[in-house]
Short mmCIF file of C-alpha atoms and ligand atoms in Angstrom, two decimals:
data_model
loop_
_atom_site.label_atom_id
_atom_site.label_comp_id
_atom_site.label_asym_id
_atom_site.label_seq_id
_atom_site.Cartn_x
_atom_site.Cartn_y
_atom_site.Cartn_z
CA MET K 1 24.86 59.34 -42.91
CA THR K 2 22.98 59.40 -46.11
CA ASP K 3 19.46 58.67 -46.66
CA GLN K 4 19.74 55.65 -48.40
CA ILE K 5 21.85 53.96 -45.45
CA LYS K 6 19.31 55.07 -43.58
CA LYS K 7 17.02 53.46 -45.55
CA PHE K 8 19.03 50.44 -45.81
CA ILE K 9 18.64 50.07 -42.04
CA ARG K 10 15.30 51.12 -41.33
CA VAL K 11 14.61 48.15 -44.07
CA ASP K 12 16.74 45.46 -43.03
CA HIS K 13 15.74 46.01 -39.00
CA ALA K 14 12.41 45.51 -40.27
CA GLY K 15 12.74 42.46 -42.22
CA GLU K 16 15.11 40.91 -40.04
CA TYR K 17 12.00 41.82 -37.07
CA GLY K 18 9.30 39.95 -39.90
CA ALA K 19 12.04 36.79 -40.28
CA ALA K 20 12.14 36.30 -36.51
CA ARG K 21 8.70 36.41 -36.34
CA ILE K 22 8.20 33.94 -39.56
CA TYR K 23 9.96 31.65 -38.01
CA ALA K 24 8.38 32.16 -34.24
CA GLY K 25 4.83 31.16 -36.18
CA GLN K 26 6.09 28.07 -37.47
CA LEU K 27 7.38 27.39 -34.42
CA ALA K 28 4.06 27.50 -33.03
CA VAL K 29 2.54 24.61 -34.91
CA LEU K 30 5.78 22.66 -35.46
CA GLY K 31 7.36 23.02 -32.47
CA ARG K 32 6.84 19.76 -31.56
CA GLY K 33 7.50 17.70 -34.65
CA PRO K 34 10.71 16.40 -36.19
CA HIS K 35 11.73 20.02 -37.27
CA ALA K 36 11.59 21.88 -34.39
CA GLU K 37 15.24 21.90 -34.23
CA THR K 38 16.07 23.40 -37.43
CA LEU K 39 13.69 25.74 -37.34
CA ALA K 40 14.86 27.06 -33.40
CA HIS K 41 18.42 26.98 -35.55
CA MET K 42 17.09 29.19 -37.89
CA LYS K 43 14.93 31.75 -35.40
CA ALA K 44 18.09 32.12 -33.21
CA GLN K 45 20.25 33.21 -36.03
CA GLU K 46 17.25 35.93 -37.27
CA GLN K 47 17.21 36.84 -34.10
CA ARG K 48 21.21 37.56 -34.04
CA HIS K 49 20.64 39.57 -36.98
CA LEU K 50 17.71 41.31 -35.20
CA ASP K 51 19.96 42.40 -32.20
CA MET K 52 22.43 43.89 -34.56
CA PHE K 53 20.01 45.81 -36.33
CA ASN K 54 18.07 47.18 -33.13
CA ARG K 55 21.67 48.21 -32.08
CA LEU K 56 21.82 50.17 -35.68
CA ILE K 57 18.77 51.83 -35.16
CA THR K 58 19.89 53.04 -31.86
CA SER K 59 23.69 53.47 -32.58
CA ARG K 60 23.03 55.57 -35.90
CA ARG K 61 19.68 57.39 -34.62
CA VAL K 62 17.34 55.47 -37.50
CA ARG K 63 13.67 55.47 -37.07
CA PRO K 64 12.16 52.06 -37.27
CA THR K 65 9.35 51.83 -40.04
CA VAL K 66 5.83 52.45 -38.44
CA LEU K 67 5.00 49.07 -39.93
CA LEU K 68 6.65 47.23 -37.10
CA PRO K 69 3.20 46.04 -35.48
CA PHE K 70 1.69 45.31 -38.27
CA TRP K 71 4.91 43.18 -39.50
CA ASN K 72 4.82 41.79 -35.92
CA LEU K 73 1.48 39.71 -37.17
CA ALA K 74 1.87 39.25 -40.53
CA GLY K 75 5.37 37.59 -40.07
CA PHE K 76 3.85 35.53 -37.45
CA ALA K 77 0.62 34.91 -39.39
CA LEU K 78 3.02 33.78 -42.58
CA GLY K 79 4.60 31.45 -40.30
CA ALA K 80 1.84 29.76 -38.93
CA ALA K 81 -0.17 29.40 -42.12
CA THR K 82 2.60 27.61 -44.23
CA ALA K 83 3.38 25.36 -41.66
CA ALA K 84 -0.39 24.46 -41.17
CA LEU K 85 -0.24 23.52 -44.55
CA GLY K 86 2.75 20.86 -43.72
CA PRO K 87 6.35 20.98 -42.94
CA LYS K 88 7.39 21.06 -46.74
CA ALA K 89 5.15 24.00 -46.78
CA ALA K 90 6.71 25.80 -43.96
CA MET K 91 10.50 25.03 -45.79
CA ALA K 92 8.88 26.41 -49.42
CA CYS K 93 8.27 29.67 -47.28
CA THR K 94 12.04 29.72 -45.94
CA VAL K 95 12.90 29.46 -49.61
CA ALA K 96 10.77 32.10 -50.70
CA VAL K 97 11.71 34.40 -48.10
CA GLU K 98 15.66 33.60 -47.98
CA GLU K 99 15.84 34.35 -51.88
CA THR K 100 13.88 37.53 -51.71
CA ILE K 101 16.52 38.49 -48.54
CA ASP K 102 19.49 37.27 -50.71
CA ALA K 103 19.18 39.27 -54.03
CA HIS K 104 18.07 42.18 -51.69
CA TYR K 105 21.13 42.13 -49.35
CA ALA K 106 23.05 41.48 -52.36
CA ALA K 107 21.87 44.76 -54.21
CA GLN K 108 22.77 46.13 -50.70
CA GLU K 109 26.39 45.54 -50.79
CA ALA K 110 27.02 45.92 -54.39
CA ALA K 111 25.72 49.80 -53.50
CA LEU K 112 27.73 50.57 -50.20
CA ASP K 113 31.45 51.46 -50.43
CA GLU K 114 34.61 51.66 -48.17
CA SER K 115 32.95 53.80 -45.93
CA GLU K 116 30.39 51.85 -44.54
CA ALA K 117 32.69 48.54 -44.75
CA PRO K 118 31.65 47.43 -41.18
CA LEU K 119 27.85 47.49 -42.29
CA ARG K 120 28.54 45.92 -45.58
CA ALA K 121 30.59 43.25 -43.26
CA THR K 122 27.25 42.73 -41.32
CA ILE K 123 25.10 42.20 -44.25
CA ALA K 124 27.94 39.62 -46.11
CA GLU K 125 27.69 37.51 -43.06
CA PHE K 126 24.10 37.45 -42.77
CA ARG K 127 23.08 36.84 -45.94
CA ALA K 128 25.28 33.72 -45.71
CA GLU K 129 23.26 32.88 -43.39
CA GLU K 130 19.78 33.50 -45.29
CA LEU K 131 21.61 31.51 -47.91
CA GLU K 132 22.26 28.13 -45.52
CA HIS K 133 18.21 29.04 -44.17
CA ARG K 134 17.18 28.41 -48.18
CA ASP K 135 19.67 25.37 -48.31
CA ILE K 136 17.87 24.10 -44.97
CA GLY K 137 14.81 24.58 -46.97
CA LEU K 138 15.62 22.94 -49.78
CA ALA K 139 17.30 19.97 -48.06
CA ASN K 140 13.76 19.56 -46.16
CA GLY K 141 11.65 18.90 -49.08
CA ALA K 142 10.31 22.48 -49.44
CA GLU K 143 9.77 21.52 -53.52
CA GLN K 144 7.59 18.93 -52.97
CA ALA K 145 5.29 21.19 -50.84
CA PRO K 146 1.67 21.11 -52.80
CA GLY K 147 1.92 24.18 -55.31
CA TYR K 148 5.36 25.14 -54.21
CA LYS K 149 5.75 27.31 -57.64
CA LEU K 150 2.39 29.42 -56.75
CA LEU K 151 2.80 29.32 -53.25
CA THR K 152 6.41 30.62 -53.59
CA ALA K 153 5.79 33.39 -56.50
CA ILE K 154 2.81 34.84 -53.83
CA ILE K 155 5.35 34.87 -51.04
CA LYS K 156 8.16 36.55 -52.86
CA THR K 157 5.83 38.89 -54.01
CA GLY K 158 4.80 40.04 -50.58
CA CYS K 159 8.13 40.14 -49.39
CA ARG K 160 9.59 42.11 -52.07
CA ALA K 161 6.32 44.49 -51.01
CA ALA K 162 7.45 44.39 -47.63
CA ILE K 163 10.62 45.78 -48.18
CA ARG K 164 9.70 48.38 -50.70
CA ILE K 165 6.99 50.21 -47.87
CA SER K 166 9.19 49.27 -45.15
CA GLU K 167 12.24 51.55 -47.00
CA GLN K 168 10.05 54.55 -47.31
CA ILE K 169 7.79 54.72 -43.99
FE1 FE2 D 1 17.70 37.00 -40.98
FE1 FE2 D 2 17.13 34.01 -42.51
#
């Protein structure tokens, strides 16, 4: 297995871990509100993505990123903080995160050839669900969040940095 594949699995594992924590943070704040079911649905899908990458980390002997404890806190904090700004800000966070992951997964899909067809299919399947999450965010008023453009720009920059760092260490 090439270093590139190890990098892919390491960063995807980190990303799905962070995503599950973001939705956990949002649910901690909005878990009794009208969006609880929607957030729980997305969290359950992230958990399924994470379970798969947990299996791949083990079966393909990839070292997870050393930053997992940090993503644990940072993911939850991002989810809780945006939710504290209101449900629309939480949805704006979802749009920003899921758009970034979509681009990240699309690049991985394009880089994988037939020798990694099962991994490529997994990524394609998860990417479709990330786009579903983005659409849920848009359908729930993300763009009406105060400071939508600035908020999503900051979160996207943070996510891209998290991706780069988790690929490396
Ligand atoms: Fe995911
Ligand atoms: Fe997602």
